[in-house]
Tab-separated table of C-alpha atoms in Angstrom:
chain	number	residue	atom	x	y	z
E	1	UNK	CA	-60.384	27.088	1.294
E	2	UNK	CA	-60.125	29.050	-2.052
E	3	UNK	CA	-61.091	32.451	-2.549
E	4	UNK	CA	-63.694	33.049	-4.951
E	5	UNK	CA	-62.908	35.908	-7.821
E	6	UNK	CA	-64.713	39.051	-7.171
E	7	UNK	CA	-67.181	40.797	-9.754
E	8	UNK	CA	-65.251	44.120	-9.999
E	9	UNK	CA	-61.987	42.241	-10.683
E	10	UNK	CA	-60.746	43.051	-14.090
E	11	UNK	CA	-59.612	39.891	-16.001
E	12	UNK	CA	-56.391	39.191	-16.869
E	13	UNK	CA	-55.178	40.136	-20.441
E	14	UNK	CA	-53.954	37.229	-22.275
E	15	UNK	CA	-50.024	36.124	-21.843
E	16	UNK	CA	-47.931	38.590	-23.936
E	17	UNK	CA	-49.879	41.038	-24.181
E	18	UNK	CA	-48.341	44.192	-21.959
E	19	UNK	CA	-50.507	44.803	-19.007
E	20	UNK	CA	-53.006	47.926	-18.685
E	21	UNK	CA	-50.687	50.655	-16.377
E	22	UNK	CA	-54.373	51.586	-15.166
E	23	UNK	CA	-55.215	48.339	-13.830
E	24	UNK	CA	-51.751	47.874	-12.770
E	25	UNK	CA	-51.789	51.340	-10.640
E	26	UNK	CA	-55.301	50.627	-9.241
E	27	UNK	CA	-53.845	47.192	-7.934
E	28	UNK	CA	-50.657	48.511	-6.351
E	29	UNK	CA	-53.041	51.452	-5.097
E	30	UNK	CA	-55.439	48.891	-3.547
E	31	UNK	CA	-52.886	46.521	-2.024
E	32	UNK	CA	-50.958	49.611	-0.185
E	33	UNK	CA	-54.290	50.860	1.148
E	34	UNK	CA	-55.570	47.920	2.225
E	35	UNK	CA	-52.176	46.866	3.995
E	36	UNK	CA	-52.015	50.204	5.959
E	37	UNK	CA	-55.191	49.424	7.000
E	38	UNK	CA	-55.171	45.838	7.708
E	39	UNK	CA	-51.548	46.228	9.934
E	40	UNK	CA	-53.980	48.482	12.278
E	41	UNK	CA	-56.753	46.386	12.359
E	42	UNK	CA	-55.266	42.948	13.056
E	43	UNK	CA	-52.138	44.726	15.238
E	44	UNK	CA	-53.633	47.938	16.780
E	45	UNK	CA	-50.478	48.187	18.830
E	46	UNK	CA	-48.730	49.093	15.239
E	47	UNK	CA	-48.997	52.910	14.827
E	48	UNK	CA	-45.608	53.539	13.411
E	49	UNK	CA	-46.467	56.098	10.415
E	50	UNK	CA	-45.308	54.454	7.157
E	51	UNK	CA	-42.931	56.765	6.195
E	52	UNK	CA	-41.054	56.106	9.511
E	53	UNK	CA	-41.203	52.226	8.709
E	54	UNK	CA	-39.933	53.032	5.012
E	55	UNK	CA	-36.844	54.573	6.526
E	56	UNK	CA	-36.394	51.903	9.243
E	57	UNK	CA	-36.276	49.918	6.437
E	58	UNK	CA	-33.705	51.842	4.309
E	59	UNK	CA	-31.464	52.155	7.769
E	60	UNK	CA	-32.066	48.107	8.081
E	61	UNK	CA	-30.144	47.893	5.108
E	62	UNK	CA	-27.825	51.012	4.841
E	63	UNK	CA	-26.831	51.766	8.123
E	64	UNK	CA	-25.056	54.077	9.100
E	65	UNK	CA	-26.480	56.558	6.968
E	66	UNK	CA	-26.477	60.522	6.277
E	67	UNK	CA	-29.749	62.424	6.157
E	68	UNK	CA	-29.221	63.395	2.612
E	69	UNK	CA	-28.781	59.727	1.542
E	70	UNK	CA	-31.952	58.785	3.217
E	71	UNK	CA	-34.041	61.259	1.309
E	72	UNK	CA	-32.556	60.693	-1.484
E	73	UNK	CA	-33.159	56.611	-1.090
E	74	UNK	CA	-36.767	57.262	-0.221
E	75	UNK	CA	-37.174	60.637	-2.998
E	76	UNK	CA	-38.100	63.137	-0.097
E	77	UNK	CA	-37.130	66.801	0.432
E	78	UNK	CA	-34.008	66.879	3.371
E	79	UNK	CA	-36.318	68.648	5.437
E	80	UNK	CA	-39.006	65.809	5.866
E	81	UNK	CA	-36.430	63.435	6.431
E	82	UNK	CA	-34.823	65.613	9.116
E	83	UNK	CA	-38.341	66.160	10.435
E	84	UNK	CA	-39.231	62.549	10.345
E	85	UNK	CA	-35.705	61.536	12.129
E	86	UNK	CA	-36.559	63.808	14.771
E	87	UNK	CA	-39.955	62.224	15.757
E	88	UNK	CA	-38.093	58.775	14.997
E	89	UNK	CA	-35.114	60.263	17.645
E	90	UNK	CA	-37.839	61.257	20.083
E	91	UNK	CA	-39.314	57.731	20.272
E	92	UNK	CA	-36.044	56.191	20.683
E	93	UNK	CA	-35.656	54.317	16.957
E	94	UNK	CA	-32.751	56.024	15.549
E	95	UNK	CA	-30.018	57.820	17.160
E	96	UNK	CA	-27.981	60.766	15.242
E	97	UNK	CA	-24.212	60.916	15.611
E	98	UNK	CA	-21.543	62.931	13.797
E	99	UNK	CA	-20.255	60.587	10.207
E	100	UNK	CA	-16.568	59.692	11.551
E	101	UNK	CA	-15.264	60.457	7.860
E	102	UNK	CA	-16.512	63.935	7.833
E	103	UNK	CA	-17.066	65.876	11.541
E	104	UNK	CA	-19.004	68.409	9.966
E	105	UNK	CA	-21.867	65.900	8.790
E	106	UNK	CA	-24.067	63.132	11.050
E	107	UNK	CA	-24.971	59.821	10.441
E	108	UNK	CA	-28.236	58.255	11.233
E	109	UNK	CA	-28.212	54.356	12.919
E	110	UNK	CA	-30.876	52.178	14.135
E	111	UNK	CA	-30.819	51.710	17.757
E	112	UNK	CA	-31.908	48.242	19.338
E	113	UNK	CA	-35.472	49.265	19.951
E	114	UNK	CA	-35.522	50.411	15.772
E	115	UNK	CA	-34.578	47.435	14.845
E	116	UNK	CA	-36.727	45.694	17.278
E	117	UNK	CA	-39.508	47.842	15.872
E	118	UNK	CA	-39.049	47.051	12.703
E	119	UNK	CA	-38.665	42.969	13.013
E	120	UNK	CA	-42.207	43.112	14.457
E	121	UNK	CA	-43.377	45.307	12.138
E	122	UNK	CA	-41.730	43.125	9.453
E	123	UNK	CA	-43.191	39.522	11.024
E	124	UNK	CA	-46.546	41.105	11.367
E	125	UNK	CA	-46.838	42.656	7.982
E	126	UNK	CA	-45.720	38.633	7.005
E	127	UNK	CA	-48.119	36.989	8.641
E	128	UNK	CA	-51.073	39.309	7.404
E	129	UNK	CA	-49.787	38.664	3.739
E	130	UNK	CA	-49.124	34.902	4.644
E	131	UNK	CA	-52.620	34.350	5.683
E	132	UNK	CA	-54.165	36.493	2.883
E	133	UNK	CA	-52.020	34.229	0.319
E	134	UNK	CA	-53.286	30.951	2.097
E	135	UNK	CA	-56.477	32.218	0.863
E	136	UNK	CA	-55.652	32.100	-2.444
E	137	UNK	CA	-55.636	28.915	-5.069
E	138	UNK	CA	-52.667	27.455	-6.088
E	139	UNK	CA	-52.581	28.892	-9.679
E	140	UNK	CA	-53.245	32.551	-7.799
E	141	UNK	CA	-50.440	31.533	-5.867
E	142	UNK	CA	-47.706	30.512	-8.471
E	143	UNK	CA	-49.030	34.121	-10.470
E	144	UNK	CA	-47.919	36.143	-7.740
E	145	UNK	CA	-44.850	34.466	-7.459
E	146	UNK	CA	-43.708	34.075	-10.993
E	147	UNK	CA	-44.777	38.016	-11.176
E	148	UNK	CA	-42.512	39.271	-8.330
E	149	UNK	CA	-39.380	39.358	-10.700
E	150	UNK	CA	-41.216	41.664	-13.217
E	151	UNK	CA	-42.571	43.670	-10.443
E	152	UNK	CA	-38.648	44.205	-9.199
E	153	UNK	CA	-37.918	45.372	-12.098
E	154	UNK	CA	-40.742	47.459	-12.832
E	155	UNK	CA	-39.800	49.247	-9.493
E	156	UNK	CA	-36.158	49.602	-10.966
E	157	UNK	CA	-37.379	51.261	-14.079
E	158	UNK	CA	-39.388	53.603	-12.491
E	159	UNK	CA	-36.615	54.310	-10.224
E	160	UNK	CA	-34.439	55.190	-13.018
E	161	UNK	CA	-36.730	57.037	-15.317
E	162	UNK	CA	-37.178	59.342	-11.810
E	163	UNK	CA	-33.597	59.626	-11.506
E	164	UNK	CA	-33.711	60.693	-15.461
E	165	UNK	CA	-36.091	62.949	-14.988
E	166	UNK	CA	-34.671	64.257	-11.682
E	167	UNK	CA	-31.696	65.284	-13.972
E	168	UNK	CA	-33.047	66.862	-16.275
């Protein structure tokens, strides 16, 4: 079964050409939406807030870590990822202890039901995407895929010119 283009999706430009950063925006806009929604819809037991799962998934990676890295990973203020860790404490995901190589500061860690929270939230969120790319045709396919790199490093320039401008 192949999906059918829609009316009110732009065409590609042709290879070389750089892409339109409006089109680009209004597709990473759409796909974000549409997977906060869809996660709901198809798992209504999922009602972890995103910005919780965003820093499940920065402790999945870079655990333990201090409150101050954690913002700064995710580009929030201290105080919402204090706040956020709180609400994450209350429902048992993380646990806050004091960072063994300074007393004076704490250290944030998954605890078994985080990281249990996350792998479900992480298997779900690949199914959804696995069935929507099913969908697709094979050349839609083999686009997406040969576009991830670019995308990567899209993120990692954007990352850095905020770290520039951070800076500054």
């Amino acid at each position: 079964m192949s999906a059918q283009p829609r009316s009110d999706v732009p065409l590609p430009r042709p290879t070389g050409e750089a892409p339109d950063a409006r089109l680009l925006t209004e597709a990473v806009t759409r796909l974000r939406r549409v997977l906060r929604s869809s996660i709901r819809t198809d798992y209504p037991w999922e009602t972890l807030p995103m910005a919780q799962v965003e820093l499940l998934q920065v402790l999945g990676e870079h655990s333990p870590a201090r409150i101050s890295d954690l913002a700064t990973r995710r580009r929030l203020a201290q105080s919402t990822v204090s706040g956020l860790i709180g609400q994450m404490m209350t429902a048992g995901l993380v646990a806050r202890d004091v960072d063994p190589a300074d007393r004076r500061a704490s250290v944030v860690t998954l605890t078994d039901a985080g990281r249990e929270k996350l792998a479900a939230w992480t298997i779900a969120h690949e199914r959804r995407i696995d069935v929507a790319l099913a969908a697709l045709d094979d050349d839609s396919r083999a686009a997406i895929t040969h576009a991830l790199p670019a995308l990567f490093q899209l993120a990692e320039q954007l990352g850095e010119s905020a770290e520039g401008e951070a800076e500054q």
